[in-house]
Tab-separated table of C-alpha atoms in Angstrom:
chain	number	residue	atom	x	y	z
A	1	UNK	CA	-26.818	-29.028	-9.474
A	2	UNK	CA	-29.277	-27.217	-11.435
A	3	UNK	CA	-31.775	-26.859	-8.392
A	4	UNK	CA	-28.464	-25.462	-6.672
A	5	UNK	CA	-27.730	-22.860	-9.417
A	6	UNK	CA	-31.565	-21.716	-9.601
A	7	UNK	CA	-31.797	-21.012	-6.231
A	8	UNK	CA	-28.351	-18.889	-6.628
A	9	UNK	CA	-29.856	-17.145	-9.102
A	10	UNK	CA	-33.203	-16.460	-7.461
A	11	UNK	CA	-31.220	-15.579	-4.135
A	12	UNK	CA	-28.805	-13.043	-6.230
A	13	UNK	CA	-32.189	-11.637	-7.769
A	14	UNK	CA	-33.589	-10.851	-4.724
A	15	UNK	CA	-30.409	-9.211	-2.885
A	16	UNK	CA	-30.051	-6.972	-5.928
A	17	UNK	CA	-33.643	-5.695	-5.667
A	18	UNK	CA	-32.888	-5.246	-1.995
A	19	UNK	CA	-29.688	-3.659	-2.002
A	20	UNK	CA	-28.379	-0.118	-0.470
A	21	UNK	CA	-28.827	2.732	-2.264
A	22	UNK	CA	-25.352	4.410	-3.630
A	23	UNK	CA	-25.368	6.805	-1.199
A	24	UNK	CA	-24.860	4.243	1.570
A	25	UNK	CA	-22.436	2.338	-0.082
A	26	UNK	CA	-20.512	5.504	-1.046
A	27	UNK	CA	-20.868	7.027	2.132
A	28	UNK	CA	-18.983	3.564	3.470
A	29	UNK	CA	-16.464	3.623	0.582
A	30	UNK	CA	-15.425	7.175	1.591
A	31	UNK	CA	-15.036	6.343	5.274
A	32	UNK	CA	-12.711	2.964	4.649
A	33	UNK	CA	-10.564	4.492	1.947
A	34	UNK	CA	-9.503	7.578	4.520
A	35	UNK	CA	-6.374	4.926	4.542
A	36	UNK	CA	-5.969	3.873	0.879
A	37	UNK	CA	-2.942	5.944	0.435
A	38	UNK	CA	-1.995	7.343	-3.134
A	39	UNK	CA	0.484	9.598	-3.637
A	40	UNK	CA	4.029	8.340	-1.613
A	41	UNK	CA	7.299	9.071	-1.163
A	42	UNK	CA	9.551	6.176	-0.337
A	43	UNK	CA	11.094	6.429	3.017
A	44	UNK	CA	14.738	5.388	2.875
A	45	UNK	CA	14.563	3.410	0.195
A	46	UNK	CA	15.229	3.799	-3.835
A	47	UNK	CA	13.031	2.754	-6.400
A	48	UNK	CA	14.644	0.642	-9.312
A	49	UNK	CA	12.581	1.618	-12.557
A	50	UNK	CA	11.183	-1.300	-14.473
A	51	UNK	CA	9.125	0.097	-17.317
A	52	UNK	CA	6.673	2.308	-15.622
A	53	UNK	CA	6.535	0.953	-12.258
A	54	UNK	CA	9.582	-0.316	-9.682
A	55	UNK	CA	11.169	-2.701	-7.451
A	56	UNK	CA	12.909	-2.038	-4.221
A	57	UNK	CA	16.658	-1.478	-4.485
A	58	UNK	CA	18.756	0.823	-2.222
A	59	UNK	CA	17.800	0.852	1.296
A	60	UNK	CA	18.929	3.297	4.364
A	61	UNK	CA	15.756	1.194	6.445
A	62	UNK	CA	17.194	-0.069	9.426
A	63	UNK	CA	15.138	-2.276	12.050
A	64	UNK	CA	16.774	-2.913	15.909
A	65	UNK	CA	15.778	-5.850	17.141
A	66	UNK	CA	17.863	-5.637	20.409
A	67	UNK	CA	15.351	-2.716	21.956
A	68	UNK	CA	12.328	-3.517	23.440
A	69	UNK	CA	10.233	-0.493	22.091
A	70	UNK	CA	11.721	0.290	18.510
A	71	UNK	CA	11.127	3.717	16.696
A	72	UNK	CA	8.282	3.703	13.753
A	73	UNK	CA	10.968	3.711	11.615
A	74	UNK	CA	14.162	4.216	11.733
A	75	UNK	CA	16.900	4.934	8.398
A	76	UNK	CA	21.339	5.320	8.543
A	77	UNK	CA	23.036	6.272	5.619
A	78	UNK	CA	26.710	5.152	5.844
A	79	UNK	CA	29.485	7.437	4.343
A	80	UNK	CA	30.815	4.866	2.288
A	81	UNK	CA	27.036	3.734	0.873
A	82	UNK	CA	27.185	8.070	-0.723
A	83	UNK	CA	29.336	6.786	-3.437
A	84	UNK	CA	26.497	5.417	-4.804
A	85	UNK	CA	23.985	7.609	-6.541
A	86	UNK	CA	21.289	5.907	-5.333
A	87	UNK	CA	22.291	6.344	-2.090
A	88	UNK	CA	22.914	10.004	-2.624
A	89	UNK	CA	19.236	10.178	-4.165
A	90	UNK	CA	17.783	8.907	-0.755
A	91	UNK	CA	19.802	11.089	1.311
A	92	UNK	CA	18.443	14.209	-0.792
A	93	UNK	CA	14.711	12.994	-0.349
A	94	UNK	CA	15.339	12.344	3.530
A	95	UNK	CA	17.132	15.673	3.861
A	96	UNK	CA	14.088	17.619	2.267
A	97	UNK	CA	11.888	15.335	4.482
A	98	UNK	CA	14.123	16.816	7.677
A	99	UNK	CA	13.405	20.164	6.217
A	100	UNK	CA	9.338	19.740	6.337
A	101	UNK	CA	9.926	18.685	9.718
A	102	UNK	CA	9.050	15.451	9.389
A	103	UNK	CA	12.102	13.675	9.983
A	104	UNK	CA	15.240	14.325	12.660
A	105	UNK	CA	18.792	13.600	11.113
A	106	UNK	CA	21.879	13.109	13.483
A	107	UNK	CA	25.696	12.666	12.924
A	108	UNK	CA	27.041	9.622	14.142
A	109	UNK	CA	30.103	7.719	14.059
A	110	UNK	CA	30.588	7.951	9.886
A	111	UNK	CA	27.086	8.211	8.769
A	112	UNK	CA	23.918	9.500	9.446
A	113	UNK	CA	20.961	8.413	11.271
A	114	UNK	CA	17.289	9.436	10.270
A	115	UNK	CA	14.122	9.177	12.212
A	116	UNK	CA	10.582	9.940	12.563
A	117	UNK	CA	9.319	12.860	13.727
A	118	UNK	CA	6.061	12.679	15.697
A	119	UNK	CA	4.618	15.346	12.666
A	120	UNK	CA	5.020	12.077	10.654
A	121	UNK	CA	3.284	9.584	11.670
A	122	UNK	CA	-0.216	10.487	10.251
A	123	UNK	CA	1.581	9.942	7.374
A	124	UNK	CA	3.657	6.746	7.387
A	125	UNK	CA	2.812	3.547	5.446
A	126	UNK	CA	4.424	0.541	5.767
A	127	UNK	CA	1.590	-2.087	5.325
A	128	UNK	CA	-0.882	-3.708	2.389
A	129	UNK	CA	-4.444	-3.040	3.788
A	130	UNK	CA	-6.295	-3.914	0.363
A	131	UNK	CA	-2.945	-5.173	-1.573
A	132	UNK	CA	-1.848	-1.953	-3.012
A	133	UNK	CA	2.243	-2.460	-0.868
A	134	UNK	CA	2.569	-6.223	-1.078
A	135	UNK	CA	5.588	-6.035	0.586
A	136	UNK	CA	4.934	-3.599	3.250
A	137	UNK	CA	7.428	-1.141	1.897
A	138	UNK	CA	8.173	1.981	4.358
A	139	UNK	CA	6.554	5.371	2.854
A	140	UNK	CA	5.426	8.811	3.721
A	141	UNK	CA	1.959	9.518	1.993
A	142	UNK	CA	0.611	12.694	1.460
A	143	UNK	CA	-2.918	11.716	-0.502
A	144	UNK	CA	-5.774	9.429	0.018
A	145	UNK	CA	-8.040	7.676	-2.988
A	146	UNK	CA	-11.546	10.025	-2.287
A	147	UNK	CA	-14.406	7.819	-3.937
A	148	UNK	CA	-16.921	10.070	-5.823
A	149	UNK	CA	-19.538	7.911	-7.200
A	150	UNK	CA	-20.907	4.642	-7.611
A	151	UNK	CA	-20.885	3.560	-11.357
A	152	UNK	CA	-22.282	-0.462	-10.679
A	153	UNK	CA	-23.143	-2.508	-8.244
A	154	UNK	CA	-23.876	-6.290	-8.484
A	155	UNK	CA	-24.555	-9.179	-6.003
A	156	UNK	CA	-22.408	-11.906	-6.444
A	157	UNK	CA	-21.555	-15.556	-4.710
A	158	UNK	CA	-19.927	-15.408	-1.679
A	159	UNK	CA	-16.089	-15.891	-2.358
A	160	UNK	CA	-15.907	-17.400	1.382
A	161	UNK	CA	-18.352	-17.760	4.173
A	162	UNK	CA	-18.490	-15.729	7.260
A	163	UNK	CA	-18.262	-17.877	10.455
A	164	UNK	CA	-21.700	-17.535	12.038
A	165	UNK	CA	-22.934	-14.979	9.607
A	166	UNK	CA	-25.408	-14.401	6.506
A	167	UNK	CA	-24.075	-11.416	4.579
A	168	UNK	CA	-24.801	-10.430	0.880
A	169	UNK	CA	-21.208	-9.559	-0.926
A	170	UNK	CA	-21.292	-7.070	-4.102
A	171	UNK	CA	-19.249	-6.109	-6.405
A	172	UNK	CA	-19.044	-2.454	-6.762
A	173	UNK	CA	-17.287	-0.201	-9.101
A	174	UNK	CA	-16.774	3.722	-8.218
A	175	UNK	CA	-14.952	6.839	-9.467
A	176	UNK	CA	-12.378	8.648	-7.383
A	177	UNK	CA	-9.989	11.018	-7.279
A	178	UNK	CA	-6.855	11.580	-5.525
A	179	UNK	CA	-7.453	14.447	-2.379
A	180	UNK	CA	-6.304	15.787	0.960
A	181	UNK	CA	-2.663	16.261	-0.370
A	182	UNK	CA	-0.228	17.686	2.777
A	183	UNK	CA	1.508	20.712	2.893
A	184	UNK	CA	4.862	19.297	3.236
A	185	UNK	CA	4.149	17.546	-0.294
A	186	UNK	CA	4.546	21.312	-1.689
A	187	UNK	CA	8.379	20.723	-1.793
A	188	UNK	CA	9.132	19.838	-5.552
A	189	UNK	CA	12.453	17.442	-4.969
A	190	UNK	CA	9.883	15.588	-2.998
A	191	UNK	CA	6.995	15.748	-5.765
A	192	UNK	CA	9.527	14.625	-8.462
A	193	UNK	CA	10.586	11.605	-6.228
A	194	UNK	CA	7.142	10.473	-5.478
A	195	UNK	CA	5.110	7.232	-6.481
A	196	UNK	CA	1.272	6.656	-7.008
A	197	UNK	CA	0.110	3.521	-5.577
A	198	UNK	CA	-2.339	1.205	-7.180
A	199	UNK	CA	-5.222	1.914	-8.125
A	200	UNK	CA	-3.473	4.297	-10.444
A	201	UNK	CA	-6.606	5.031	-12.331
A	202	UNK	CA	-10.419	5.675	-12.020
A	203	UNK	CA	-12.649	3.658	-11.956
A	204	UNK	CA	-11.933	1.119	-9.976
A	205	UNK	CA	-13.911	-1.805	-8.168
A	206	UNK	CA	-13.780	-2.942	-4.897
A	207	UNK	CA	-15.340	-6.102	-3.405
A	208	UNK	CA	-17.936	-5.235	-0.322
A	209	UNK	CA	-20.255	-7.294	1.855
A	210	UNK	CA	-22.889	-5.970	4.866
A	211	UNK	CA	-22.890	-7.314	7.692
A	212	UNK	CA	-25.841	-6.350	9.139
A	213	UNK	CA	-26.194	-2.410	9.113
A	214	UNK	CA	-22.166	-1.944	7.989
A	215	UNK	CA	-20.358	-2.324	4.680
A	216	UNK	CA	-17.154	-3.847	4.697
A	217	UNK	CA	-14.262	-3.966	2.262
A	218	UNK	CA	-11.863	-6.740	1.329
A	219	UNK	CA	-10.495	-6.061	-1.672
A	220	UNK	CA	-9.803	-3.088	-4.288
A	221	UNK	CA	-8.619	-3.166	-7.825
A	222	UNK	CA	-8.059	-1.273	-10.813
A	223	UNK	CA	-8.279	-1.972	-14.660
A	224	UNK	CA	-4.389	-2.518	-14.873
A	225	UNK	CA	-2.088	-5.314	-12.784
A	226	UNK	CA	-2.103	-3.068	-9.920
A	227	UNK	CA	0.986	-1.839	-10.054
A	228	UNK	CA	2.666	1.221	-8.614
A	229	UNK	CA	3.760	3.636	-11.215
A	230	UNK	CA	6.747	6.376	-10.822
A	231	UNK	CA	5.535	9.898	-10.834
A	232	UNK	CA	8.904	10.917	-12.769
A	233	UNK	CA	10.362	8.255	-14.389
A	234	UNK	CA	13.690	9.963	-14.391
A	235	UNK	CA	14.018	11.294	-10.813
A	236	UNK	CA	15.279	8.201	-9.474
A	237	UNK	CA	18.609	6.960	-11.139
């Protein structure tokens, strides 16, 4: 065991004498995180408040199983579900979405059916690419995390192997800021009823390995739990 843990030790030496500069890493951070969404508005669905971030409660998200080639996504808000005010508070975000054009609304047989526009999908999220929507909640995002600097970088054991590969994983922590914010995000019913997804604060650290000339992330996190937080605690009732 000790012969093991010197020879970890020498080989973790070595790779952190031989690693990338920042720039390279950075330059790889910057390029993956173009889909590491931020700031969101939840499509069709109400946020239920617990302390500063949420759970999902309300929902106007409806999924048809019985055509071959569904829409992106698709939302109906019944006429009996506006008695409810969180109902009502979906309907206003959708409505200001319809405005933006980014959503078409039609009357139909006692309620109303919502769906995607093709301005829209460049921004819809609906799955966990480094854990920050666990469960692969439906949203329109209108900001990206934009990495601005390495802070650290170590070499660390391999948390699993790579079938058929030798690759050197680091742990790396960066700064960032939130950037390329849409137009459409402008509107402020839709700023109000907006979330921030995790990481909800710089820095952060992400896990990255090379694989021979090209960085790859698995994972991302934050010094909180890596929660999503409510932009306005009290916009959603």
């Amino acid at each position: 065991m000790k012969h093991a843990a010197a020879a970890l030790s020498i080989a973790l030496s070595l790779a952190a004498c031989s690693a990338a500069p920042p720039a390279e890493v950075l330059d790889a951070l910057d390029a993956q995180m173009a889909v590491q969404y931020h700031d969101c508005v939840p499509l069709g669905w109400a946020p239920v408040a617990v302390g500063s971030s949420y759970y999902p409660g309300y929902t106007a998200t409806v999924a048809n199983y019985e055509e071959f080639l569904d829409a992106v996504w698709r939302g109906r808000i019944d006429d009996s579900d506006l008695q409810r005010r969180d109902a009502r508070d979906v309907r206003t975000v959708l409505d200001r979405l319809v405005s933006r054009g980014l959503l078409d609304v039609h009357r139909s047989r006692g309620g109303y059916n919502y769906f995607l526009r093709p301005a829209a999908f460049a921004y819809f999220y609906g799955s966990s690419i480094y854990g920050n929507n666990h469960d692969s909640l439906p949203y329109l995002c209108y900001s990206t995390i934009v990495p601005q600097q390495i802070l650290a970088m170590r070499p660390i054991a391999a948390p699993y192997r790579l079938r058929g590969a030798n690759v050197q994983w680091y742990d790396v922590s960066f700064s960032w800021t939130a950037g390329g914010t849409a137009a459409w995000a402008a509107d402020p019913v839709i700023r109000s009823h907006s979330v921030v997804l995790a990481p909800v604060r710089s820095p952060a650290s992400a896990r990255v390995y090379k694989l021979g000339r090209l960085w790859h992330i698995t994972h991302i996190a934050d010094r909180g739990p890596m929660l999503p937080v409510l932009a306005n605690s009290s916009a959603w009732r």
